[in-house]
Coordinates of C-alpha atoms in Angstrom, one line a residue:
Chain A
M1 CA -149.7 190.7 130.5
H2 CA -150.4 193.3 132.8
D3 CA -152.7 195.0 130.4
P4 CA -156.3 194.8 132.2
H5 CA -158.0 194.3 128.4
I6 CA -155.9 191.6 127.6
I7 CA -156.8 189.4 131.2
L8 CA -160.8 190.6 130.4
I9 CA -160.5 188.9 127.1
L10 CA -159.1 186.1 128.5
T11 CA -161.2 185.8 131.6
T12 CA -164.5 186.3 129.3
L13 CA -163.4 183.6 126.5
L14 CA -162.3 181.1 129.9
G15 CA -165.9 181.7 131.4
A16 CA -167.9 181.4 127.7
V17 CA -166.0 177.7 127.6
G18 CA -167.0 176.8 131.4
L19 CA -170.3 178.0 131.5
W20 CA -170.6 175.8 127.9
L21 CA -169.4 173.0 130.2
M22 CA -171.6 173.2 133.0
L23 CA -175.0 173.9 131.1
P24 CA -176.8 170.8 130.5
R25 CA -175.7 168.7 127.0
G26 CA -176.8 165.4 127.5
T27 CA -173.8 164.2 129.1
H28 CA -171.9 164.3 132.4
R29 CA -168.6 164.5 130.9
G30 CA -166.6 167.4 131.5
R31 CA -168.8 169.4 134.1
S32 CA -166.2 169.1 137.0
V33 CA -163.6 170.9 133.9
G34 CA -166.5 173.4 133.7
I35 CA -166.9 174.2 137.2
I36 CA -162.8 174.9 137.6
L37 CA -162.8 176.8 134.4
T38 CA -165.3 179.2 135.9
A39 CA -164.3 179.0 138.9
V40 CA -160.8 180.3 137.4
A41 CA -162.5 183.1 135.3
L42 CA -164.6 184.2 137.9
G43 CA -161.6 184.6 140.3
A44 CA -159.6 186.2 137.4
G45 CA -162.0 188.6 136.8
A46 CA -162.3 189.5 140.7
S47 CA -158.7 190.3 140.8
Q48 CA -159.1 193.0 138.3
L49 CA -162.0 194.9 140.6
P50 CA -160.7 198.2 141.9
Y51 CA -160.1 198.8 145.9
L52 CA -163.1 199.5 148.1
G53 CA -161.1 201.2 150.7
D54 CA -160.9 199.2 153.5
W55 CA -160.7 195.3 153.9
L56 CA -164.3 195.3 155.8
T57 CA -166.1 196.9 152.7
E58 CA -163.9 194.9 150.6
S59 CA -164.6 191.5 151.9
I60 CA -168.3 192.1 152.9
F61 CA -168.7 193.1 149.2
G62 CA -166.5 189.9 148.2
V63 CA -168.8 187.6 150.1
L64 CA -171.8 188.8 148.5
A65 CA -171.1 189.4 145.2
A66 CA -169.8 185.8 145.2
V67 CA -173.1 184.3 146.9
T68 CA -175.3 186.1 144.3
V69 CA -172.6 185.1 140.9
V70 CA -171.9 181.5 142.2
S71 CA -175.5 180.6 143.0
A72 CA -176.8 182.8 139.7
A73 CA -174.3 180.2 137.9
A74 CA -175.3 177.2 139.7
T75 CA -179.0 178.3 138.8
I76 CA -178.6 177.7 135.1
A77 CA -176.4 174.9 135.1
F78 CA -178.4 172.6 137.2
R79 CA -180.4 169.6 135.4
N80 CA -183.5 169.6 138.4
P81 CA -185.7 172.5 138.2
V82 CA -186.0 172.4 141.6
Y83 CA -182.5 173.1 142.6
C84 CA -182.3 175.8 139.7
A85 CA -185.7 177.2 141.8
I86 CA -183.8 177.2 145.0
W87 CA -180.0 178.2 143.8
F88 CA -182.2 181.4 142.4
G89 CA -183.4 181.9 145.9
L90 CA -179.4 182.0 147.0
T91 CA -179.0 184.6 143.8
L92 CA -182.3 186.7 145.5
L93 CA -180.7 186.3 149.1
G94 CA -177.2 187.7 147.9
T95 CA -178.5 190.5 145.8
A96 CA -180.8 191.2 149.1
G97 CA -177.5 191.8 150.4
L98 CA -176.0 194.0 148.1
F99 CA -178.9 196.0 148.1
L100 CA -178.8 196.4 152.1
F101 CA -175.1 197.0 151.3
A102 CA -175.3 200.1 148.9
G103 CA -177.9 201.1 151.7
A104 CA -181.4 200.5 150.0
Q105 CA -182.9 199.0 153.3
F106 CA -186.5 198.8 151.9
L107 CA -185.2 197.6 148.8
A108 CA -183.7 194.6 150.5
V109 CA -186.3 193.7 152.4
A110 CA -189.0 193.9 149.5
T111 CA -186.8 192.0 147.3
I112 CA -186.4 189.0 149.7
V113 CA -190.7 189.3 150.3
V114 CA -191.9 190.0 147.1
Y115 CA -189.4 187.2 145.0
A116 CA -187.9 185.0 147.6
G117 CA -191.4 185.0 149.7
A118 CA -194.1 184.9 146.7
I119 CA -192.9 184.5 143.4
L120 CA -190.2 181.8 143.7
V121 CA -192.7 179.6 146.3
T122 CA -195.4 179.9 143.5
F123 CA -192.6 178.8 140.8
L124 CA -192.2 175.8 143.2
F125 CA -195.9 175.3 143.6
V126 CA -196.2 174.9 139.9
L127 CA -192.7 173.0 139.6
M128 CA -194.6 170.3 141.9
L129 CA -197.7 170.3 140.0
A130 CA -196.5 170.0 136.6
Q131 CA -193.0 168.2 137.1
P132 CA -193.0 164.5 135.8
E133 CA -191.4 162.2 137.7
G134 CA -187.4 161.9 137.4
K135 CA -185.6 164.0 135.3
A136 CA -187.1 165.0 132.0
A137 CA -184.7 164.8 128.7
Y138 CA -185.7 168.6 128.3
D139 CA -183.7 169.5 131.3
R140 CA -180.4 167.2 130.6
V141 CA -180.3 169.1 127.1
S142 CA -179.9 172.9 125.9
W143 CA -180.5 174.3 122.9
E144 CA -176.7 175.3 121.3
A145 CA -175.1 175.5 124.8
L146 CA -171.9 177.0 123.1
L147 CA -173.5 179.7 121.0
S148 CA -175.1 181.1 123.9
A149 CA -172.6 180.7 126.6
V150 CA -170.1 182.4 123.8
L151 CA -172.9 184.8 123.2
G152 CA -173.4 185.8 126.9
M153 CA -169.9 186.0 128.3
V154 CA -169.1 188.2 125.6
F155 CA -171.7 190.4 126.2
V156 CA -170.8 190.6 130.0
G157 CA -167.3 191.2 128.6
V158 CA -167.8 193.8 126.2
L159 CA -170.1 195.3 129.0
S160 CA -167.4 195.1 131.7
M161 CA -164.8 196.9 129.7
A162 CA -167.0 200.3 128.8
I163 CA -167.8 200.2 132.3
V164 CA -164.2 200.0 133.3
G165 CA -163.0 202.1 130.5
V166 CA -165.4 204.9 131.4
F167 CA -164.2 205.2 135.0
T168 CA -160.2 205.1 133.7
A169 CA -160.3 206.8 130.5
P170 CA -158.0 209.8 130.9
R171 CA -160.7 212.9 130.1
E172 CA -160.6 216.3 128.3
A173 CA -160.0 219.0 130.8
K174 CA -163.4 220.7 129.6
E175 CA -165.5 217.3 130.6
R176 CA -166.8 217.8 134.0
P177 CA -165.5 215.0 135.6
V178 CA -167.7 212.2 137.7
A179 CA -167.8 213.3 141.0
P180 CA -168.3 210.9 143.8
P181 CA -170.7 211.8 146.8
A182 CA -169.3 213.3 149.6
A183 CA -170.4 211.1 152.8
K184 CA -171.6 214.1 154.3
E185 CA -174.2 214.7 151.3
L186 CA -174.7 211.1 151.4
A187 CA -175.6 210.9 155.3
E188 CA -178.0 213.6 153.9
N189 CA -180.3 212.2 151.6
V190 CA -179.4 208.2 150.5
L191 CA -178.4 207.4 152.9
V192 CA -180.4 209.0 156.0
P193 CA -181.0 207.1 158.8
Q194 CA -185.0 207.5 158.2
H195 CA -184.5 205.6 155.2
V196 CA -188.1 204.3 154.5
A197 CA -190.1 207.8 155.5
A198 CA -187.5 209.4 153.2
L199 CA -188.4 206.6 150.2
G200 CA -192.2 206.8 150.9
T201 CA -192.2 210.9 150.6
E202 CA -190.3 210.5 147.7
L203 CA -192.7 207.5 146.0
F204 CA -195.8 209.0 146.9
G205 CA -194.7 212.8 146.0
K206 CA -193.1 213.0 143.2
H207 CA -193.9 209.3 142.0
L208 CA -197.9 209.1 142.8
I209 CA -198.9 209.0 139.4
A210 CA -196.9 206.2 138.8
V211 CA -197.8 204.2 141.5
E212 CA -201.8 204.6 140.9
V213 CA -200.4 203.3 137.2
A214 CA -198.4 200.4 138.9
G215 CA -201.7 199.6 140.7
A216 CA -203.6 199.3 137.6
L217 CA -201.1 197.3 135.7
L218 CA -201.2 194.9 139.0
L219 CA -204.9 194.6 138.9
A220 CA -204.7 193.6 134.7
A221 CA -202.3 191.0 135.6
L222 CA -204.0 189.7 138.3
V223 CA -207.3 189.5 135.9
G224 CA -205.2 188.5 133.3
A225 CA -203.7 185.3 134.8
A226 CA -207.1 184.3 136.4
V227 CA -208.7 184.6 133.0
I228 CA -205.8 182.4 131.1
V229 CA -206.2 179.7 133.8
A230 CA -209.8 179.8 133.2
Q231 CA -210.3 179.5 130.1
G232 CA -207.6 176.7 129.9
K233 CA -210.1 174.9 132.1
M234 CA -213.0 175.7 130.3
E235 CA -211.8 174.2 127.2
E236 CA -211.0 170.8 128.9
K237 CA -214.6 171.0 130.1
N238 CA -216.0 171.9 127.1
E239 CA -214.0 168.9 125.4
R240 CA -214.9 166.3 127.9
N241 CA -218.9 167.0 127.8
A242 CA -218.4 166.7 123.8
Q243 CA -217.0 163.3 124.8
Q244 CA -219.5 162.6 126.8
K245 CA -222.2 163.2 123.9
R246 CA -220.5 161.0 121.6
D247 CA -220.2 158.1 124.0
Chain B
M5 CA -160.2 205.4 141.9
S6 CA -162.0 206.6 144.8
P7 CA -163.9 204.5 147.3
E8 CA -167.3 205.7 145.8
I9 CA -166.0 205.5 141.8
A10 CA -164.8 201.8 142.6
L11 CA -168.4 200.6 144.5
L12 CA -170.3 201.8 141.6
N13 CA -167.7 200.2 139.1
N14 CA -168.1 196.7 141.1
Y15 CA -171.5 197.0 141.3
L16 CA -172.0 197.8 137.9
I17 CA -169.6 194.5 136.7
V18 CA -171.6 192.3 139.4
G19 CA -174.7 193.4 137.6
A20 CA -173.7 192.9 133.8
I21 CA -172.7 189.4 135.0
L22 CA -176.4 188.9 136.8
F23 CA -178.0 189.9 133.3
G24 CA -175.7 188.1 131.3
L25 CA -176.1 184.8 133.1
G26 CA -179.8 185.3 132.8
L27 CA -179.2 185.8 129.3
I28 CA -177.3 182.5 128.8
G29 CA -180.1 180.1 130.8
F30 CA -183.0 182.2 129.1
M31 CA -181.4 181.3 125.3
S32 CA -180.2 177.8 126.1
R33 CA -182.5 176.4 128.7
R34 CA -185.8 174.0 127.4
N35 CA -188.2 174.0 130.8
M36 CA -190.3 177.2 130.5
I37 CA -189.9 177.6 134.1
V38 CA -186.4 177.7 134.5
M39 CA -186.4 180.1 131.5
F40 CA -188.4 182.7 133.5
L41 CA -186.3 182.1 136.5
A42 CA -183.5 183.2 133.8
A43 CA -185.3 186.1 133.0
E44 CA -186.2 187.2 136.5
M45 CA -182.4 187.0 136.9
M46 CA -181.9 189.4 134.2
L47 CA -184.2 191.8 136.3
Q48 CA -182.0 191.7 139.1
G49 CA -179.1 192.2 137.1
V50 CA -180.9 195.7 135.9
S51 CA -181.9 196.6 139.6
L52 CA -178.8 196.0 140.8
S53 CA -176.8 198.6 138.6
L54 CA -179.7 201.2 139.2
V55 CA -179.5 200.8 142.8
A56 CA -175.6 201.3 142.2
W57 CA -176.3 204.3 140.2
S58 CA -178.8 205.7 143.0
R59 CA -176.3 205.6 145.5
F60 CA -173.6 207.3 143.6
R61 CA -175.9 210.4 142.3
N62 CA -177.4 210.7 145.7
D63 CA -180.7 210.6 144.3
F64 CA -183.8 207.9 144.9
G65 CA -184.8 208.2 141.6
G66 CA -182.6 204.8 140.9
Q67 CA -184.7 202.9 144.2
M68 CA -188.1 204.1 142.7
L69 CA -187.6 202.5 139.4
V70 CA -186.4 199.3 141.2
I71 CA -189.7 199.3 143.3
F72 CA -191.6 199.7 140.1
I73 CA -189.3 197.0 138.6
I74 CA -190.5 194.5 141.5
A75 CA -194.1 195.1 140.9
V76 CA -193.7 194.6 137.1
A77 CA -192.0 191.3 138.2
A78 CA -194.8 190.2 140.1
C79 CA -197.1 191.1 137.1
E80 CA -194.9 188.8 134.5
A81 CA -194.7 186.2 137.1
A82 CA -198.4 185.8 137.7
I83 CA -199.0 186.3 133.9
A84 CA -195.8 183.5 133.2
L85 CA -197.1 180.8 135.4
G86 CA -200.9 181.0 134.4
L87 CA -199.4 180.3 130.8
V88 CA -197.2 177.6 132.1
T89 CA -200.1 175.9 133.9
T90 CA -202.6 176.1 130.8
L91 CA -199.2 175.0 128.5
F92 CA -199.3 172.3 131.0
Q93 CA -202.5 170.9 130.7
R94 CA -202.2 171.0 127.3
S95 CA -199.0 168.8 126.4
G96 CA -198.5 167.3 129.7
R97 CA -194.6 168.4 129.4
L98 CA -192.6 171.8 130.8
D99 CA -190.8 171.8 127.5
I100 CA -190.8 174.7 125.4
A101 CA -190.1 172.4 122.4
D102 CA -193.3 171.6 122.2
W103 CA -194.7 175.1 121.1
H104 CA -192.4 174.9 117.8
A105 CA -195.5 175.0 115.8
L106 CA -195.7 178.8 116.8
R107 CA -192.0 179.7 114.9
E108 CA -191.6 181.7 111.6
A109 CA -193.2 180.6 108.8
N110 CA -189.8 179.9 106.8
Q111 CA -188.1 178.2 109.6
P112 CA -187.7 174.1 109.5
A113 CA -189.7 172.2 112.3
F114 CA -187.8 171.3 115.2
V115 CA -186.6 167.5 115.6
D116 CA -185.2 166.5 119.0
E117 CA -182.1 164.4 118.8
P118 CA -182.6 161.2 121.4
I119 CA -180.0 161.5 124.1
S120 CA -178.8 158.3 126.4
E121 CA -181.1 157.3 129.2
E122 CA -179.3 158.5 132.4
T123 CA -177.2 156.1 133.5
S124 CA -177.1 155.4 137.5
T125 CA -173.3 155.7 138.8
E126 CA -174.5 153.5 142.3
E127 CA -173.2 150.5 142.9
P128 CA -176.2 148.0 142.4
L129 CA -177.7 146.6 145.9
P130 CA -176.6 142.7 146.6
T131 CA -179.8 140.6 145.8
L132 CA -180.1 137.0 146.9
A133 CA -180.9 134.0 145.0
R134 CA -184.6 133.4 145.2
A135 CA -186.1 130.1 147.0
G136 CA -189.0 129.0 148.0
V137 CA -192.6 129.4 147.0
A138 CA -193.6 132.8 145.7
P139 CA -196.1 134.6 147.8
Q140 CA -199.3 136.1 146.5
V141 CA -199.1 140.1 147.3
P142 CA -201.7 141.9 146.1
P143 CA -201.0 144.4 143.5
V144 CA -200.3 147.8 145.4
K145 CA -201.3 150.9 143.7
T146 CA -199.0 153.6 143.6
D147 CA -200.8 156.9 143.3
Y148 CA -197.9 159.0 144.8
R149 CA -194.9 160.1 143.1
P150 CA -191.9 158.7 144.1
N151 CA -189.2 161.6 143.5
V152 CA -190.0 165.4 141.9

């Protein structure tokens, strides 16, 4: 039983069944069993992860990854879409923490400001505007919950096996080994203390044209969103006018 | 396994899990807003992997890609929410199944199976026996929503 592949396959199947039980299926039966199964699968998967070198790094990474993954599972499992959005906010905070932990300080702040500050609040606005009272029937059932849970977890399992296989497979002598970066090199480039200055130099130096294109894309999206919403309003108005004429 | 490789390995696996959970949510949920949250979650998983690679290769390229992912996600959210509000004004529901008329020509129509009403698990409140003359109460107009 110490073959990591067998443990990974079992973890995947356990997680698939647990997620299936957790997803909305029209009944409350089996939800707590699903939560327990998913938690067991998460723990078994986490026990297979390699040690990060020292206990502080390990525990910080563990807490951040656990927050991210658990809140992501809660996002797709909750029936009330408001709770889904709030759990998704926690996922964003977890990913922002992981970004910070990997040395991407600007991206961590940008994720919180852009996602949690703008996109998520807009989602909540639309929910408040659009959600009818009470829990809607379509929030309490899913499309093919078992099929999608199995498919998604098999995808995760295959991907993790591939990732683990790349780093643990014995290599041919002529192949260039994956060289981890030295701490000194990292401190001079990606983990440089003047992080935002280095990032800005890279962004507005090497990727200037891409920045311009992204600006044009944002403008196009803004105009497009305004047109879509305005067109719906116009049609409504026309219908109302036509009805008034008929009356 | 050296610590840097172990860190990359762990980040890639967390990214894969986020992507997989987003995939499950996008395929199985029927509320349009939850579907878009799941799509954003898939983007987060990819961003996490890119940041980990950026650190491992000691190169800012991965972080650049994530900056552009965030910009595209903002565009996507604007268009998606415009579409969701428009669709909601037409059907009055956030259910994606209302738009099954857009399916492929050879697919059968979607039939919603009825599900049982949500049963409350709370104990019923105690009631008093009715007594006396019923007072004349003007009907209260409730134009607020009691819950969301």
